[in-house]
Amino acid sequence: MNRRRFDILDAWRSLAIVLMLVYHFLFDLYIFGVMTPEQLFSTPLNLLQKFICCSFILLAGMSARFSRSNLRRALTVLLAGAAVEIGAAVGGQTIRFGILMFLGVSMLLYHFAGKWLQKIPGPLLAAGCGVLFPLTKWWTGRTPVSVRWLYPVGFLSPGFYSADYFPLFPWLFLFLFGAVLGGRCLERRQSRLLSARLPAAVTWLGRHSLLVYVLHQPILFGISYLIWG
């Protein structure tokens, strides 16, 4: 089985990264008072933010389906997530279970449970994810708890805050839906779209997405600080 990377998926990830850079730069402008809350949290930018996050989660799930070592990927992403949360704390922001921590935990869970999940017919697993995503989102959203340590699952105590927050419920089911799509990619890897070789200019960011994610915000914030701080 040929498990090489799919250029089209790297191109999709590159697009998501470029859009993320734009969105986070706009967020820095908001922090420095250049943008108003009404501008940053407008409907178009909210939709853009959702597209970026959903793209990263779907692509991570797809990659988990044909990765040689989800355990290694999980540990790497968890370390990066911890570094981002520590860096945010140093910079005066609070991030608890941000997207990197979520992706790392999801990869770790898939490392242990993936071989059993792959025995479930793809359409059935996808349908289950389609039901459980809104159900768990509704359930956790209406069930406040008094303990503080359940936030990684999605249950929040009063006063909880995180600038970047992706709990396992409901987002794990989007990750697993991505794994189903990854299985389809393996089945159809000889198709023209999936076998197409694309220029490095449109795949490079996607192939180095974790490095870009860890480094981009300190650089963008530093540039914003020099100009508007």
PDB file of C-alpha atoms in Angstrom:
ATOM      1  CA  MET A   1       0.000   0.000   0.000  1.00  0.00           C
ATOM      2  CA  ASN A   2       1.397   3.348  -1.046  1.00  0.00           C
ATOM      3  CA  ARG A   3       1.217   5.634   1.968  1.00  0.00           C
ATOM      4  CA  ARG A   4       2.968   8.695   0.541  1.00  0.00           C
ATOM      5  CA  ARG A   5       1.455  12.060   1.201  1.00  0.00           C
ATOM      6  CA  PHE A   6      -1.380  13.310  -0.948  1.00  0.00           C
ATOM      7  CA  ASP A   7      -0.389  16.644  -2.461  1.00  0.00           C
ATOM      8  CA  ILE A   8      -3.993  17.785  -2.699  1.00  0.00           C
ATOM      9  CA  LEU A   9      -4.388  17.420   1.078  1.00  0.00           C
ATOM     10  CA  ASP A  10      -1.169  19.340   1.698  1.00  0.00           C
ATOM     11  CA  ALA A  11      -2.487  22.074  -0.599  1.00  0.00           C
ATOM     12  CA  TRP A  12      -5.730  22.189   1.391  1.00  0.00           C
ATOM     13  CA  ARG A  13      -3.746  22.411   4.617  1.00  0.00           C
ATOM     14  CA  SER A  14      -1.586  25.175   3.100  1.00  0.00           C
ATOM     15  CA  LEU A  15      -4.719  27.151   2.258  1.00  0.00           C
ATOM     16  CA  ALA A  16      -5.980  26.729   5.825  1.00  0.00           C
ATOM     17  CA  ILE A  17      -2.635  27.946   7.182  1.00  0.00           C
ATOM     18  CA  VAL A  18      -2.624  31.045   4.969  1.00  0.00           C
ATOM     19  CA  LEU A  19      -6.154  31.884   6.072  1.00  0.00           C
ATOM     20  CA  MET A  20      -5.140  31.257   9.695  1.00  0.00           C
ATOM     21  CA  LEU A  21      -2.250  33.701   9.339  1.00  0.00           C
ATOM     22  CA  VAL A  22      -4.632  36.329   8.002  1.00  0.00           C
ATOM     23  CA  TYR A  23      -7.186  35.715  10.749  1.00  0.00           C
ATOM     24  CA  HIS A  24      -4.648  35.768  13.577  1.00  0.00           C
ATOM     25  CA  PHE A  25      -3.107  38.965  12.211  1.00  0.00           C
ATOM     26  CA  LEU A  26      -6.563  40.535  12.295  1.00  0.00           C
ATOM     27  CA  PHE A  27      -6.942  39.260  15.852  1.00  0.00           C
ATOM     28  CA  ASP A  28      -3.692  41.004  16.788  1.00  0.00           C
ATOM     29  CA  LEU A  29      -5.049  44.189  15.240  1.00  0.00           C
ATOM     30  CA  TYR A  30      -8.078  43.788  17.480  1.00  0.00           C
ATOM     31  CA  ILE A  31      -5.822  43.383  20.543  1.00  0.00           C
ATOM     32  CA  PHE A  32      -4.007  46.629  19.687  1.00  0.00           C
ATOM     33  CA  GLY A  33      -7.248  48.496  19.056  1.00  0.00           C
ATOM     34  CA  VAL A  34      -6.892  48.787  15.288  1.00  0.00           C
ATOM     35  CA  MET A  35      -9.984  46.637  14.660  1.00  0.00           C
ATOM     36  CA  THR A  36     -13.257  46.907  16.540  1.00  0.00           C
ATOM     37  CA  PRO A  37     -15.039  43.880  18.048  1.00  0.00           C
ATOM     38  CA  GLU A  38     -17.815  44.349  15.501  1.00  0.00           C
ATOM     39  CA  GLN A  39     -15.290  44.016  12.675  1.00  0.00           C
ATOM     40  CA  LEU A  40     -13.405  41.008  14.046  1.00  0.00           C
ATOM     41  CA  PHE A  41     -16.449  39.055  15.179  1.00  0.00           C
ATOM     42  CA  SER A  42     -18.473  39.759  12.058  1.00  0.00           C
ATOM     43  CA  THR A  43     -20.304  36.921  10.329  1.00  0.00           C
ATOM     44  CA  PRO A  44     -17.798  36.580   7.428  1.00  0.00           C
ATOM     45  CA  LEU A  45     -14.806  36.335   9.782  1.00  0.00           C
ATOM     46  CA  ASN A  46     -16.662  33.947  12.088  1.00  0.00           C
ATOM     47  CA  LEU A  47     -17.327  31.699   9.093  1.00  0.00           C
ATOM     48  CA  LEU A  48     -13.693  32.002   8.047  1.00  0.00           C
ATOM     49  CA  GLN A  49     -12.530  30.990  11.532  1.00  0.00           C
ATOM     50  CA  LYS A  50     -14.828  27.944  11.507  1.00  0.00           C
ATOM     51  CA  PHE A  51     -13.597  26.906   8.054  1.00  0.00           C
ATOM     52  CA  ILE A  52      -9.972  27.100   9.207  1.00  0.00           C
ATOM     53  CA  CYS A  53     -10.526  25.071  12.381  1.00  0.00           C
ATOM     54  CA  CYS A  54     -12.730  22.449  10.733  1.00  0.00           C
ATOM     55  CA  SER A  55     -10.153  22.067   7.948  1.00  0.00           C
ATOM     56  CA  PHE A  56      -7.346  21.386  10.426  1.00  0.00           C
ATOM     57  CA  ILE A  57      -9.434  18.845  12.353  1.00  0.00           C
ATOM     58  CA  LEU A  58     -10.675  17.026   9.248  1.00  0.00           C
ATOM     59  CA  LEU A  59      -7.182  16.896   7.759  1.00  0.00           C
ATOM     60  CA  ALA A  60      -5.704  15.619  11.023  1.00  0.00           C
ATOM     61  CA  GLY A  61      -8.310  12.861  11.086  1.00  0.00           C
ATOM     62  CA  MET A  62      -7.601  11.963   7.471  1.00  0.00           C
ATOM     63  CA  SER A  63      -3.874  11.841   8.141  1.00  0.00           C
ATOM     64  CA  ALA A  64      -4.447   9.623  11.187  1.00  0.00           C
ATOM     65  CA  ARG A  65      -6.026   7.033   8.899  1.00  0.00           C
ATOM     66  CA  PHE A  66      -2.878   6.566   6.847  1.00  0.00           C
ATOM     67  CA  SER A  67      -0.148   7.607   9.281  1.00  0.00           C
ATOM     68  CA  ARG A  68       2.594   5.108  10.093  1.00  0.00           C
ATOM     69  CA  SER A  69       2.864   6.316  13.703  1.00  0.00           C
ATOM     70  CA  ASN A  70      -0.032   8.138  15.299  1.00  0.00           C
ATOM     71  CA  LEU A  71       1.707   7.717  18.646  1.00  0.00           C
ATOM     72  CA  ARG A  72       4.752   9.698  17.510  1.00  0.00           C
ATOM     73  CA  ARG A  73       2.560  12.336  15.892  1.00  0.00           C
ATOM     74  CA  ALA A  74       0.426  12.587  19.023  1.00  0.00           C
ATOM     75  CA  LEU A  75       3.384  13.114  21.339  1.00  0.00           C
ATOM     76  CA  THR A  76       4.909  15.719  19.025  1.00  0.00           C
ATOM     77  CA  VAL A  77       1.657  17.662  18.758  1.00  0.00           C
ATOM     78  CA  LEU A  78       1.024  17.442  22.513  1.00  0.00           C
ATOM     79  CA  LEU A  79       4.472  18.881  23.219  1.00  0.00           C
ATOM     80  CA  ALA A  80       3.803  21.683  20.733  1.00  0.00           C
ATOM     81  CA  GLY A  81       0.415  22.305  22.326  1.00  0.00           C
ATOM     82  CA  ALA A  82       1.978  22.544  25.777  1.00  0.00           C
ATOM     83  CA  ALA A  83       4.573  24.996  24.416  1.00  0.00           C
ATOM     84  CA  VAL A  84       1.816  27.165  22.899  1.00  0.00           C
ATOM     85  CA  GLU A  85      -0.183  27.214  26.138  1.00  0.00           C
ATOM     86  CA  ILE A  86       2.901  28.083  28.204  1.00  0.00           C
ATOM     87  CA  GLY A  87       3.887  30.769  25.704  1.00  0.00           C
ATOM     88  CA  ALA A  88       0.374  32.206  25.807  1.00  0.00           C
ATOM     89  CA  ALA A  89       0.507  32.346  29.607  1.00  0.00           C
ATOM     90  CA  VAL A  90       3.831  34.192  29.453  1.00  0.00           C
ATOM     91  CA  GLY A  91       2.222  36.659  27.030  1.00  0.00           C
ATOM     92  CA  GLY A  92      -0.740  37.237  29.334  1.00  0.00           C
ATOM     93  CA  GLN A  93      -3.296  35.043  27.548  1.00  0.00           C
ATOM     94  CA  THR A  94      -5.095  31.942  28.774  1.00  0.00           C
ATOM     95  CA  ILE A  95      -5.304  28.872  26.545  1.00  0.00           C
ATOM     96  CA  ARG A  96      -6.709  25.660  27.965  1.00  0.00           C
ATOM     97  CA  PHE A  97      -7.051  22.636  25.739  1.00  0.00           C
ATOM     98  CA  GLY A  98      -6.470  24.552  22.540  1.00  0.00           C
ATOM     99  CA  ILE A  99      -6.583  22.956  19.121  1.00  0.00           C
ATOM    100  CA  LEU A 100      -3.102  21.428  19.335  1.00  0.00           C
ATOM    101  CA  MET A 101      -3.856  19.727  22.649  1.00  0.00           C
ATOM    102  CA  PHE A 102      -7.139  18.481  21.190  1.00  0.00           C
ATOM    103  CA  LEU A 103      -5.456  17.128  18.058  1.00  0.00           C
ATOM    104  CA  GLY A 104      -2.707  15.467  20.084  1.00  0.00           C
ATOM    105  CA  VAL A 105      -5.178  13.700  22.363  1.00  0.00           C
ATOM    106  CA  SER A 106      -7.332  12.686  19.380  1.00  0.00           C
ATOM    107  CA  MET A 107      -4.308  11.194  17.623  1.00  0.00           C
ATOM    108  CA  LEU A 108      -3.392   9.342  20.812  1.00  0.00           C
ATOM    109  CA  LEU A 109      -6.898   7.924  21.128  1.00  0.00           C
ATOM    110  CA  TYR A 110      -6.833   6.894  17.477  1.00  0.00           C
ATOM    111  CA  HIS A 111      -3.492   5.164  18.000  1.00  0.00           C
ATOM    112  CA  PHE A 112      -5.124   2.855  20.540  1.00  0.00           C
ATOM    113  CA  ALA A 113      -8.628   2.551  19.068  1.00  0.00           C
ATOM    114  CA  GLY A 114      -8.053   3.027  15.339  1.00  0.00           C
ATOM    115  CA  LYS A 115      -7.758  -0.652  14.427  1.00  0.00           C
ATOM    116  CA  TRP A 116     -11.191  -1.316  15.947  1.00  0.00           C
ATOM    117  CA  LEU A 117     -12.743   1.798  14.456  1.00  0.00           C
ATOM    118  CA  GLN A 118     -11.513   0.718  11.025  1.00  0.00           C
ATOM    119  CA  LYS A 119     -13.614  -2.434  11.340  1.00  0.00           C
ATOM    120  CA  ILE A 120     -16.768  -0.312  11.419  1.00  0.00           C
ATOM    121  CA  PRO A 121     -18.155   0.303   7.914  1.00  0.00           C
ATOM    122  CA  GLY A 122     -17.206   3.801   6.825  1.00  0.00           C
ATOM    123  CA  PRO A 123     -20.759   5.013   6.084  1.00  0.00           C
ATOM    124  CA  LEU A 124     -21.931   3.753   9.501  1.00  0.00           C
ATOM    125  CA  LEU A 125     -19.082   5.478  11.348  1.00  0.00           C
ATOM    126  CA  ALA A 126     -19.622   8.687   9.388  1.00  0.00           C
ATOM    127  CA  ALA A 127     -23.350   8.621  10.184  1.00  0.00           C
ATOM    128  CA  GLY A 128     -22.604   8.022  13.850  1.00  0.00           C
ATOM    129  CA  CYS A 129     -20.244  10.996  13.890  1.00  0.00           C
ATOM    130  CA  GLY A 130     -22.891  13.103  12.165  1.00  0.00           C
ATOM    131  CA  VAL A 131     -25.352  12.296  14.953  1.00  0.00           C
ATOM    132  CA  LEU A 132     -22.960  12.459  17.905  1.00  0.00           C
ATOM    133  CA  PHE A 133     -21.364  15.778  16.937  1.00  0.00           C
ATOM    134  CA  PRO A 134     -24.492  17.933  17.412  1.00  0.00           C
ATOM    135  CA  LEU A 135     -25.769  15.724  20.240  1.00  0.00           C
ATOM    136  CA  THR A 136     -22.640  16.061  22.378  1.00  0.00           C
ATOM    137  CA  LYS A 137     -22.339  19.755  21.517  1.00  0.00           C
ATOM    138  CA  TRP A 138     -25.876  20.290  22.813  1.00  0.00           C
ATOM    139  CA  TRP A 139     -25.322  18.058  25.853  1.00  0.00           C
ATOM    140  CA  THR A 140     -22.098  19.655  27.039  1.00  0.00           C
ATOM    141  CA  GLY A 141     -23.368  23.154  26.273  1.00  0.00           C
ATOM    142  CA  ARG A 142     -26.354  22.799  28.578  1.00  0.00           C
ATOM    143  CA  THR A 143     -24.673  20.858  31.404  1.00  0.00           C
ATOM    144  CA  PRO A 144     -22.520  23.109  33.611  1.00  0.00           C
ATOM    145  CA  VAL A 145     -20.461  21.319  36.255  1.00  0.00           C
ATOM    146  CA  SER A 146     -18.900  22.357  39.528  1.00  0.00           C
ATOM    147  CA  VAL A 147     -15.563  20.571  39.019  1.00  0.00           C
ATOM    148  CA  ARG A 148     -12.924  22.334  36.949  1.00  0.00           C
ATOM    149  CA  TRP A 149     -11.026  19.410  35.437  1.00  0.00           C
ATOM    150  CA  LEU A 150     -13.715  18.209  33.019  1.00  0.00           C
ATOM    151  CA  TYR A 151     -13.104  20.978  30.473  1.00  0.00           C
ATOM    152  CA  PRO A 152     -11.016  18.743  28.130  1.00  0.00           C
ATOM    153  CA  VAL A 153     -14.157  16.648  27.622  1.00  0.00           C
ATOM    154  CA  GLY A 154     -16.386  19.689  27.114  1.00  0.00           C
ATOM    155  CA  PHE A 155     -18.088  20.208  30.478  1.00  0.00           C
ATOM    156  CA  LEU A 156     -17.386  23.682  31.826  1.00  0.00           C
ATOM    157  CA  SER A 157     -17.440  25.092  35.316  1.00  0.00           C
ATOM    158  CA  PRO A 158     -18.609  28.678  35.930  1.00  0.00           C
ATOM    159  CA  GLY A 159     -15.998  31.264  35.007  1.00  0.00           C
ATOM    160  CA  PHE A 160     -14.072  29.037  32.602  1.00  0.00           C
ATOM    161  CA  TYR A 161     -12.205  30.946  29.888  1.00  0.00           C
ATOM    162  CA  SER A 162      -9.850  29.964  27.115  1.00  0.00           C
ATOM    163  CA  ALA A 163      -8.787  32.005  24.096  1.00  0.00           C
ATOM    164  CA  ASP A 164      -8.539  28.774  22.101  1.00  0.00           C
ATOM    165  CA  TYR A 165     -10.730  25.849  23.152  1.00  0.00           C
ATOM    166  CA  PHE A 166     -11.542  22.586  21.374  1.00  0.00           C
ATOM    167  CA  PRO A 167     -12.911  19.947  23.755  1.00  0.00           C
ATOM    168  CA  LEU A 168     -13.151  16.275  22.811  1.00  0.00           C
ATOM    169  CA  PHE A 169     -16.950  16.573  22.742  1.00  0.00           C
ATOM    170  CA  PRO A 170     -18.026  17.390  20.097  1.00  0.00           C
ATOM    171  CA  TRP A 171     -14.837  17.873  18.053  1.00  0.00           C
ATOM    172  CA  LEU A 172     -13.579  14.283  18.326  1.00  0.00           C
ATOM    173  CA  PHE A 173     -16.419  13.234  16.045  1.00  0.00           C
ATOM    174  CA  LEU A 174     -15.285  15.655  13.338  1.00  0.00           C
ATOM    175  CA  PHE A 175     -11.787  14.163  13.686  1.00  0.00           C
ATOM    176  CA  LEU A 176     -13.228  10.649  13.285  1.00  0.00           C
ATOM    177  CA  PHE A 177     -15.266  11.780  10.285  1.00  0.00           C
ATOM    178  CA  GLY A 178     -11.949  12.912   8.829  1.00  0.00           C
ATOM    179  CA  ALA A 179     -10.570   9.421   9.476  1.00  0.00           C
ATOM    180  CA  VAL A 180     -13.427   8.000   7.421  1.00  0.00           C
ATOM    181  CA  LEU A 181     -12.520  10.386   4.594  1.00  0.00           C
ATOM    182  CA  GLY A 182      -8.904   9.278   4.949  1.00  0.00           C
ATOM    183  CA  GLY A 183      -9.991   5.694   4.396  1.00  0.00           C
ATOM    184  CA  ARG A 184     -11.757   6.753   1.220  1.00  0.00           C
ATOM    185  CA  CYS A 185      -8.568   8.480   0.095  1.00  0.00           C
ATOM    186  CA  LEU A 186      -6.665   5.214   0.499  1.00  0.00           C
ATOM    187  CA  GLU A 187      -9.299   3.333  -1.465  1.00  0.00           C
ATOM    188  CA  ARG A 188      -9.202   5.892  -4.300  1.00  0.00           C
ATOM    189  CA  ARG A 189      -5.524   6.865  -4.109  1.00  0.00           C
ATOM    190  CA  GLN A 190      -5.034   6.146  -7.806  1.00  0.00           C
ATOM    191  CA  SER A 191      -7.654   8.695  -8.827  1.00  0.00           C
ATOM    192  CA  ARG A 192      -6.504  11.693 -10.835  1.00  0.00           C
ATOM    193  CA  LEU A 193      -7.229  14.138  -8.028  1.00  0.00           C
ATOM    194  CA  LEU A 194      -5.473  12.227  -5.243  1.00  0.00           C
ATOM    195  CA  SER A 195      -2.484  11.122  -7.316  1.00  0.00           C
ATOM    196  CA  ALA A 196      -1.840  14.569  -8.804  1.00  0.00           C
ATOM    197  CA  ARG A 197       1.600  16.043  -8.071  1.00  0.00           C
ATOM    198  CA  LEU A 198       1.406  19.713  -7.194  1.00  0.00           C
ATOM    199  CA  PRO A 199       4.129  22.400  -7.060  1.00  0.00           C
ATOM    200  CA  ALA A 200       6.000  22.744  -3.781  1.00  0.00           C
ATOM    201  CA  ALA A 201       4.788  26.343  -3.594  1.00  0.00           C
ATOM    202  CA  VAL A 202       1.269  25.151  -2.768  1.00  0.00           C
ATOM    203  CA  THR A 203       2.214  22.190  -0.555  1.00  0.00           C
ATOM    204  CA  TRP A 204       5.206  23.412   1.490  1.00  0.00           C
ATOM    205  CA  LEU A 205       3.189  25.114   4.224  1.00  0.00           C
ATOM    206  CA  GLY A 206       0.975  22.075   4.528  1.00  0.00           C
ATOM    207  CA  ARG A 207       3.965  19.801   4.987  1.00  0.00           C
ATOM    208  CA  HIS A 208       5.385  22.021   7.744  1.00  0.00           C
ATOM    209  CA  SER A 209       2.109  23.056   9.348  1.00  0.00           C
ATOM    210  CA  LEU A 210       3.066  22.319  12.955  1.00  0.00           C
ATOM    211  CA  LEU A 211       6.222  24.421  12.802  1.00  0.00           C
ATOM    212  CA  VAL A 212       4.320  27.279  11.199  1.00  0.00           C
ATOM    213  CA  TYR A 213       1.567  27.042  13.793  1.00  0.00           C
ATOM    214  CA  VAL A 214       3.966  27.183  16.735  1.00  0.00           C
ATOM    215  CA  LEU A 215       6.009  30.091  15.372  1.00  0.00           C
ATOM    216  CA  HIS A 216       3.496  32.268  13.563  1.00  0.00           C
ATOM    217  CA  GLN A 217       1.722  33.990  16.435  1.00  0.00           C
ATOM    218  CA  PRO A 218       4.855  35.250  18.268  1.00  0.00           C
ATOM    219  CA  ILE A 219       6.080  36.654  14.943  1.00  0.00           C
ATOM    220  CA  LEU A 220       2.758  38.270  14.020  1.00  0.00           C
ATOM    221  CA  PHE A 221       2.282  39.641  17.517  1.00  0.00           C
ATOM    222  CA  GLY A 222       5.816  41.030  17.505  1.00  0.00           C
ATOM    223  CA  ILE A 223       5.257  42.777  14.179  1.00  0.00           C
ATOM    224  CA  SER A 224       1.954  44.195  15.433  1.00  0.00           C
ATOM    225  CA  TYR A 225       3.575  45.377  18.637  1.00  0.00           C
ATOM    226  CA  LEU A 226       6.365  47.168  16.753  1.00  0.00           C
ATOM    227  CA  ILE A 227       3.846  48.974  14.547  1.00  0.00           C
ATOM    228  CA  TRP A 228       0.907  49.649  16.871  1.00  0.00           C
ATOM    229  CA  GLY A 229       2.165  48.871  20.381  1.00  0.00           C
TER     230      GLY A 229
END
